[in-house]
mmCIF file of C-alpha atoms and ligand atoms in Angstrom:
data_model
loop_
_atom_site.group_PDB
_atom_site.id
_atom_site.type_symbol
_atom_site.label_atom_id
_atom_site.label_comp_id
_atom_site.label_asym_id
_atom_site.label_seq_id
_atom_site.Cartn_x
_atom_site.Cartn_y
_atom_site.Cartn_z
ATOM 1 C CA MET I 182 83.670 95.725 134.384
ATOM 2 C CA ALA I 183 80.538 94.840 132.554
ATOM 3 C CA GLY I 184 79.344 91.170 132.937
ATOM 4 C CA ASP I 185 81.561 88.449 134.021
ATOM 5 C CA ALA I 186 85.814 88.084 132.879
ATOM 6 C CA LEU I 187 85.604 87.362 128.521
ATOM 7 C CA ILE I 188 89.506 88.031 128.174
ATOM 8 C CA GLU I 189 91.464 87.435 131.081
ATOM 9 C CA LEU I 190 95.438 87.551 131.189
ATOM 10 C CA ARG I 191 97.564 87.327 134.618
ATOM 11 C CA GLY I 192 101.735 87.457 134.809
ATOM 12 C CA VAL I 193 102.137 87.388 131.352
ATOM 13 C CA ASN I 194 105.599 87.781 130.046
ATOM 14 C CA LYS I 195 107.205 87.904 127.045
ATOM 15 C CA HIS I 196 110.777 88.170 125.134
ATOM 16 C CA TYR I 197 111.927 88.779 121.866
ATOM 17 C CA GLY I 198 115.584 87.703 122.272
ATOM 18 C CA LYS I 199 116.988 90.046 125.257
ATOM 19 C CA LEU I 200 113.844 92.437 124.886
ATOM 20 C CA HIS I 201 111.176 92.206 127.394
ATOM 21 C CA VAL I 202 108.083 92.958 125.402
ATOM 22 C CA LEU I 203 105.122 92.047 128.035
ATOM 23 C CA ARG I 204 105.726 92.562 131.482
ATOM 24 C CA ASP I 205 103.565 90.374 133.709
ATOM 25 C CA ILE I 206 100.526 91.952 132.403
ATOM 26 C CA ASP I 207 97.549 91.331 134.290
ATOM 27 C CA LEU I 208 94.425 92.688 132.228
ATOM 28 C CA THR I 209 90.715 91.832 132.126
ATOM 29 C CA VAL I 210 88.085 92.350 129.976
ATOM 30 C CA GLY I 211 84.424 91.615 130.567
ATOM 31 C CA ARG I 212 81.774 90.426 128.485
ATOM 32 C CA GLY I 213 80.560 93.531 126.865
ATOM 33 C CA GLU I 214 83.226 95.936 128.037
ATOM 34 C CA VAL I 215 85.956 97.830 125.326
ATOM 35 C CA VAL I 216 88.963 98.355 126.376
ATOM 36 C CA VAL I 217 91.286 100.996 124.614
ATOM 37 C CA VAL I 218 95.026 100.208 124.711
ATOM 38 C CA ILE I 219 97.347 103.396 123.834
ATOM 39 C CA GLY I 220 100.704 104.074 123.975
ATOM 40 C CA PRO I 221 104.195 104.873 122.626
ATOM 41 C CA SER I 222 105.452 102.680 119.866
ATOM 42 C CA GLY I 223 107.321 99.849 120.751
ATOM 43 C CA SER I 224 105.788 99.613 124.044
ATOM 44 C CA GLY I 225 103.849 95.931 123.344
ATOM 45 C CA LYS I 226 100.314 97.008 122.376
ATOM 46 C CA SER I 227 100.698 94.508 119.203
ATOM 47 C CA THR I 228 102.290 91.953 121.175
ATOM 48 C CA LEU I 229 99.607 91.386 123.687
ATOM 49 C CA CYS I 230 96.832 91.779 120.907
ATOM 50 C CA ARG I 231 98.832 88.552 119.105
ATOM 51 C CA ALA I 232 98.993 86.981 122.123
ATOM 52 C CA ILE I 233 95.159 87.192 123.152
ATOM 53 C CA ASN I 234 94.546 85.798 119.666
ATOM 54 C CA ARG I 235 97.568 83.433 120.203
ATOM 55 C CA LEU I 236 99.605 84.375 116.882
ATOM 56 C CA GLU I 237 102.426 85.017 119.621
ATOM 57 C CA THR I 238 103.290 82.111 122.372
ATOM 58 C CA VAL I 239 104.122 83.595 125.876
ATOM 59 C CA GLU I 240 106.248 82.256 128.235
ATOM 60 C CA SER I 241 104.989 82.995 131.451
ATOM 61 C CA GLY I 242 101.466 83.503 132.972
ATOM 62 C CA SER I 243 98.048 82.201 131.945
ATOM 63 C CA ILE I 244 96.139 83.625 129.367
ATOM 64 C CA LYS I 245 92.352 82.305 129.003
ATOM 65 C CA LEU I 246 89.443 83.303 126.892
ATOM 66 C CA ASP I 247 85.612 82.208 128.479
ATOM 67 C CA GLY I 248 87.390 81.043 131.568
ATOM 68 C CA ARG I 249 89.507 78.361 129.638
ATOM 69 C CA PRO I 250 92.574 78.809 129.072
ATOM 70 C CA LEU I 251 94.520 79.504 125.445
ATOM 71 C CA PRO I 252 94.620 76.001 123.245
ATOM 72 C CA GLU I 253 98.308 75.134 122.354
ATOM 73 C CA GLU I 254 97.396 73.545 118.568
ATOM 74 C CA GLY I 255 95.171 72.023 116.050
ATOM 75 C CA ARG I 256 91.295 72.298 115.634
ATOM 76 C CA ALA I 257 91.290 73.912 119.136
ATOM 77 C CA LEU I 258 93.497 76.287 118.083
ATOM 78 C CA ALA I 259 91.247 77.602 114.778
ATOM 79 C CA GLN I 260 88.480 77.897 116.653
ATOM 80 C CA LEU I 261 90.381 80.107 119.035
ATOM 81 C CA ARG I 262 91.290 82.094 116.152
ATOM 82 C CA ALA I 263 87.497 82.357 115.202
ATOM 83 C CA GLU I 264 86.340 83.109 118.511
ATOM 84 C CA VAL I 265 88.401 86.231 118.686
ATOM 85 C CA GLY I 266 88.278 88.052 115.485
ATOM 86 C CA MET I 267 91.155 90.402 114.622
ATOM 87 C CA VAL I 268 90.698 93.821 112.446
ATOM 88 C CA PHE I 269 94.793 94.876 111.380
ATOM 89 C CA GLN I 270 96.249 97.938 110.588
ATOM 90 C CA SER I 271 96.727 96.801 106.802
ATOM 91 C CA PHE I 272 93.143 94.834 105.365
ATOM 92 C CA ASN I 273 94.585 92.130 104.403
ATOM 93 C CA LEU I 274 91.515 91.116 101.936
ATOM 94 C CA PHE I 275 91.872 88.655 99.398
ATOM 95 C CA ALA I 276 92.304 90.962 96.214
ATOM 96 C CA HIS I 277 91.458 88.469 93.627
ATOM 97 C CA LYS I 278 88.006 87.733 95.467
ATOM 98 C CA THR I 279 84.837 90.150 95.691
ATOM 99 C CA VAL I 280 84.036 91.708 98.667
ATOM 100 C CA LEU I 281 81.404 89.327 99.230
ATOM 101 C CA ALA I 282 83.900 86.255 98.918
ATOM 102 C CA ASN I 283 86.019 87.804 101.118
ATOM 103 C CA VAL I 284 83.273 87.757 104.008
ATOM 104 C CA MET I 285 81.565 83.865 103.126
ATOM 105 C CA LEU I 286 85.507 82.955 102.799
ATOM 106 C CA ALA I 287 86.186 81.614 106.806
ATOM 107 C CA PRO I 288 82.578 80.227 107.473
ATOM 108 C CA VAL I 289 82.362 78.220 104.150
ATOM 109 C CA LYS I 290 86.199 76.753 104.937
ATOM 110 C CA VAL I 291 86.327 76.987 108.567
ATOM 111 C CA ARG I 292 82.833 76.256 109.732
ATOM 112 C CA LYS I 293 81.463 73.979 106.679
ATOM 113 C CA GLN I 294 78.716 76.652 106.660
ATOM 114 C CA LYS I 295 76.577 76.470 103.204
ATOM 115 C CA LYS I 296 77.496 78.872 100.976
ATOM 116 C CA ASP I 297 74.248 79.466 100.089
ATOM 117 C CA GLU I 298 73.634 80.461 103.735
ATOM 118 C CA ALA I 299 77.043 81.924 104.046
ATOM 119 C CA ALA I 300 76.383 84.248 101.585
ATOM 120 C CA ARG I 301 72.874 85.347 103.342
ATOM 121 C CA HIS I 302 74.851 86.348 106.436
ATOM 122 C CA ALA I 303 77.462 87.585 104.568
ATOM 123 C CA ARG I 304 75.179 90.345 103.064
ATOM 124 C CA GLU I 305 73.432 91.034 106.156
ATOM 125 C CA LEU I 306 77.042 91.764 107.880
ATOM 126 C CA LEU I 307 77.649 94.001 104.776
ATOM 127 C CA ASP I 308 74.632 95.858 105.413
ATOM 128 C CA ARG I 309 75.594 96.537 108.637
ATOM 129 C CA VAL I 310 78.771 98.327 107.743
ATOM 130 C CA GLY I 311 76.642 99.698 105.585
ATOM 131 C CA LEU I 312 78.395 98.272 102.397
ATOM 132 C CA ALA I 313 74.946 96.205 100.914
ATOM 133 C CA SER I 314 76.261 97.942 97.691
ATOM 134 C CA GLN I 315 79.774 96.506 97.284
ATOM 135 C CA ALA I 316 79.209 93.102 97.401
ATOM 136 C CA ASP I 317 80.551 92.396 94.045
ATOM 137 C CA LYS I 318 83.070 94.890 94.381
ATOM 138 C CA TYR I 319 86.859 93.693 94.080
ATOM 139 C CA PRO I 320 88.888 95.303 97.004
ATOM 140 C CA ALA I 321 90.944 97.559 94.807
ATOM 141 C CA GLN I 322 87.883 99.063 93.691
ATOM 142 C CA LEU I 323 86.927 100.121 97.403
ATOM 143 C CA SER I 324 88.412 103.157 99.473
ATOM 144 C CA GLY I 325 90.710 102.148 102.174
ATOM 145 C CA GLY I 326 87.671 102.820 104.961
ATOM 146 C CA GLN I 327 84.939 100.775 102.896
ATOM 147 C CA GLN I 328 88.554 97.995 102.705
ATOM 148 C CA GLN I 329 88.556 98.036 106.376
ATOM 149 C CA ARG I 330 85.055 98.111 106.984
ATOM 150 C CA VAL I 331 84.998 94.813 104.743
ATOM 151 C CA ALA I 332 87.556 93.292 106.828
ATOM 152 C CA ILE I 333 85.439 93.972 109.964
ATOM 153 C CA ALA I 334 82.702 92.123 108.308
ATOM 154 C CA ARG I 335 85.057 88.956 107.435
ATOM 155 C CA ALA I 336 85.831 89.200 111.481
ATOM 156 C CA LEU I 337 82.297 89.777 112.059
ATOM 157 C CA ALA I 338 81.222 86.649 109.536
ATOM 158 C CA MET I 339 82.546 83.951 112.212
ATOM 159 C CA ASP I 340 80.259 85.226 115.085
ATOM 160 C CA PRO I 341 83.413 85.987 117.492
ATOM 161 C CA LYS I 342 82.929 86.349 121.284
ATOM 162 C CA ALA I 343 85.366 89.389 120.867
ATOM 163 C CA LEU I 344 86.791 91.558 118.555
ATOM 164 C CA LEU I 345 91.081 92.706 118.470
ATOM 165 C CA PHE I 346 91.765 95.821 116.695
ATOM 166 C CA ASP I 347 95.040 96.988 116.126
ATOM 167 C CA GLU I 348 95.111 100.255 115.044
ATOM 168 C CA PRO I 349 92.212 99.923 112.253
ATOM 169 C CA THR I 350 92.189 103.465 111.484
ATOM 170 C CA SER I 351 96.347 104.629 110.985
ATOM 171 C CA ALA I 352 96.861 103.476 107.392
ATOM 172 C CA LEU I 353 93.523 105.554 106.404
ATOM 173 C CA ASP I 354 93.135 108.786 104.913
ATOM 174 C CA PRO I 355 91.888 111.492 107.561
ATOM 175 C CA GLU I 356 88.489 111.574 105.579
ATOM 176 C CA MET I 357 88.111 107.902 105.865
ATOM 177 C CA ILE I 358 88.725 107.827 109.378
ATOM 178 C CA ASN I 359 85.695 108.373 110.937
ATOM 179 C CA GLU I 360 83.184 105.659 109.034
ATOM 180 C CA VAL I 361 85.015 103.060 110.372
ATOM 181 C CA LEU I 362 85.188 104.498 113.844
ATOM 182 C CA GLU I 363 81.402 104.773 113.172
ATOM 183 C CA VAL I 364 81.305 101.641 112.915
ATOM 184 C CA MET I 365 83.082 100.287 115.756
ATOM 185 C CA ARG I 366 81.128 102.442 118.018
ATOM 186 C CA ARG I 367 77.877 101.020 116.809
ATOM 187 C CA LEU I 368 79.630 97.570 117.293
ATOM 188 C CA ALA I 369 80.273 98.678 120.875
ATOM 189 C CA ARG I 370 76.984 100.024 121.454
ATOM 190 C CA ASP I 371 75.847 96.730 120.407
ATOM 191 C CA GLY I 372 77.757 94.738 123.300
ATOM 192 C CA MET I 373 80.328 93.797 121.513
ATOM 193 C CA THR I 374 83.624 92.440 123.545
ATOM 194 C CA MET I 375 86.250 94.580 121.976
ATOM 195 C CA VAL I 376 90.344 95.376 122.663
ATOM 196 C CA VAL I 377 90.999 98.179 120.193
ATOM 197 C CA VAL I 378 94.746 99.587 119.914
ATOM 198 C CA THR I 379 94.395 102.770 118.662
ATOM 199 C CA HIS I 380 95.783 106.543 118.704
ATOM 200 C CA GLU I 381 92.500 107.989 118.174
ATOM 201 C CA MET I 382 91.425 109.547 121.334
ATOM 202 C CA GLY I 383 88.092 111.057 120.718
ATOM 203 C CA PHE I 384 87.038 107.001 119.908
ATOM 204 C CA ALA I 385 88.279 106.389 123.457
ATOM 205 C CA ARG I 386 86.326 109.368 125.549
ATOM 206 C CA SER I 387 83.161 108.160 123.638
ATOM 207 C CA ALA I 388 83.536 104.629 123.284
ATOM 208 C CA ALA I 389 85.736 102.916 125.667
ATOM 209 C CA ASN I 390 84.580 101.546 129.139
ATOM 210 C CA ARG I 391 88.224 101.608 130.064
ATOM 211 C CA VAL I 392 91.928 103.022 129.080
ATOM 212 C CA VAL I 393 94.893 101.078 129.312
ATOM 213 C CA PHE I 394 98.511 102.721 129.162
ATOM 214 C CA MET I 395 101.149 100.613 128.083
ATOM 215 C CA ASP I 396 104.796 101.970 128.415
ATOM 216 C CA ASP I 397 108.261 99.737 127.835
ATOM 217 C CA GLY I 398 105.789 96.426 128.229
ATOM 218 C CA ARG I 399 104.083 97.127 131.260
ATOM 219 C CA ILE I 400 100.205 98.290 132.163
ATOM 220 C CA VAL I 401 100.826 101.319 133.829
ATOM 221 C CA GLU I 402 97.595 102.869 133.743
ATOM 222 C CA ASP I 403 94.041 100.783 133.798
ATOM 223 C CA ARG I 404 91.288 103.572 134.521
ATOM 224 C CA THR I 405 88.120 104.642 133.028
ATOM 225 C CA PRO I 406 88.338 107.452 130.379
ATOM 226 C CA GLU I 407 87.307 109.964 132.507
ATOM 227 C CA GLU I 408 89.904 109.765 135.391
ATOM 228 C CA PHE I 409 92.462 109.238 132.467
ATOM 229 C CA PHE I 410 92.181 112.092 130.245
ATOM 230 C CA THR I 411 91.433 114.164 133.149
ATOM 231 C CA ALA I 412 94.230 113.443 135.623
ATOM 232 C CA PRO I 413 97.010 110.639 134.210
ATOM 233 C CA ARG I 414 98.572 109.471 137.420
ATOM 234 C CA SER I 415 101.972 108.604 135.946
ATOM 235 C CA GLU I 416 104.466 110.661 134.299
ATOM 236 C CA ARG I 417 104.999 108.823 131.257
ATOM 237 C CA ALA I 418 100.666 108.833 130.428
ATOM 238 C CA LYS I 419 101.055 112.946 131.288
ATOM 239 C CA ASP I 420 103.950 113.032 128.873
ATOM 240 C CA PHE I 421 102.642 110.524 126.123
ATOM 241 C CA LEU I 422 98.748 112.482 126.372
ATOM 242 C CA SER I 423 100.653 115.941 125.710
ATOM 243 C CA LYS I 424 102.473 114.952 122.664
ATOM 244 C CA ILE I 425 99.032 113.722 120.791
ATOM 245 C CA LEU I 426 96.406 116.041 122.170
HETATM 246 P P1 LIG V 64 103.625 98.673 119.622
HETATM 247 O O1 LIG V 64 102.333 97.746 119.265
HETATM 248 O O2 LIG V 64 103.228 98.990 120.928
HETATM 249 O O3 LIG V 64 104.044 99.553 119.070
HETATM 250 P P2 LIG V 64 105.338 95.749 119.591
HETATM 251 O O4 LIG V 64 104.282 94.683 120.201
HETATM 252 O O5 LIG V 64 104.814 95.616 118.156
HETATM 253 O O6 LIG V 64 104.813 97.008 120.079
HETATM 254 O O7 LIG V 64 106.618 95.467 119.392
HETATM 255 C C1 LIG V 64 107.266 95.771 121.409
HETATM 256 C C2 LIG V 64 108.533 95.369 120.750
HETATM 257 O O8 LIG V 64 108.772 94.240 120.593
HETATM 258 C C3 LIG V 64 109.510 96.216 119.915
HETATM 259 O O9 LIG V 64 110.599 96.617 120.244
HETATM 260 C C4 LIG V 64 109.759 95.812 118.754
HETATM 261 O O10 LIG V 64 110.741 96.221 118.027
HETATM 262 C C5 LIG V 64 109.481 94.203 119.335
HETATM 263 N N1 LIG V 64 109.250 93.435 118.423
HETATM 264 C C6 LIG V 64 107.904 93.364 118.121
HETATM 265 N N2 LIG V 64 108.077 92.347 117.332
HETATM 266 C C7 LIG V 64 109.003 91.539 116.931
HETATM 267 C C8 LIG V 64 109.814 90.685 116.405
HETATM 268 N N3 LIG V 64 108.741 89.642 115.930
HETATM 269 N N4 LIG V 64 110.498 90.134 116.667
HETATM 270 C C9 LIG V 64 111.547 90.814 117.591
HETATM 271 N N5 LIG V 64 111.023 92.108 117.925
HETATM 272 C C10 LIG V 64 110.093 92.416 117.909
HETATM 273 MG MG1 LIG V 65 101.589 98.044 117.324
#
């Protein structure tokens, strides 16, 4: 693990009705670490991400960020959501706001940042994701890959301690996938702590410190990419890899 623990789950369980979607999950993500989560559809990957951001509650176990339990509600919860940014498959940008306004929105509304300061920071972030020249456009005028890069800039605008990505390239046309992965690789190199649910095995191999394989609500393997891809231990992982590689 690189550095100390930033995200820590211990004995986490969750059901949807009778469906046991997270089973005794233990997971530690170190500061500056990149953990790629893979596994079949329905194995609980999105629920895991949502639990870390407390978009879902869990029934048992503990989830800590930076050594502190996740807050239950109120301002502390809003603060947590700012500290752990989330990037989804669908970009969820505000259609009637410009790219710049989308990136400035949360810092101004939640952090009460001054508009000119928020705008300056937003332009820097847009530059970082290669979109400085698109600041005054509306989301619909951008490609899917560009919109997803705006969504990443928007998450970065809150200076998060960690970023969660839930299949960030799954909705993109193939030719746009790389530009998004390249931005993510750069964030990883710059030391951002990241949990990334993805089917992009090239990204997992090149950017991940660890690969977590989930099946049926459980973490079945948690190993380095070299170990995982060259010699998966479980039959389920072997079977999964044989289908997607
Ligand atoms: P993954 O992201 O790995 O595809 P999910 O975490 O989305 O898996 O879902 C895990 C299981 O929980 C699936 O069987 C899914 O159908 C179910 N599920 C997810 N969200 C809900 C919900 N809000 N209500 C009921 N069942 C859900
Ligand atoms: Mg999912």
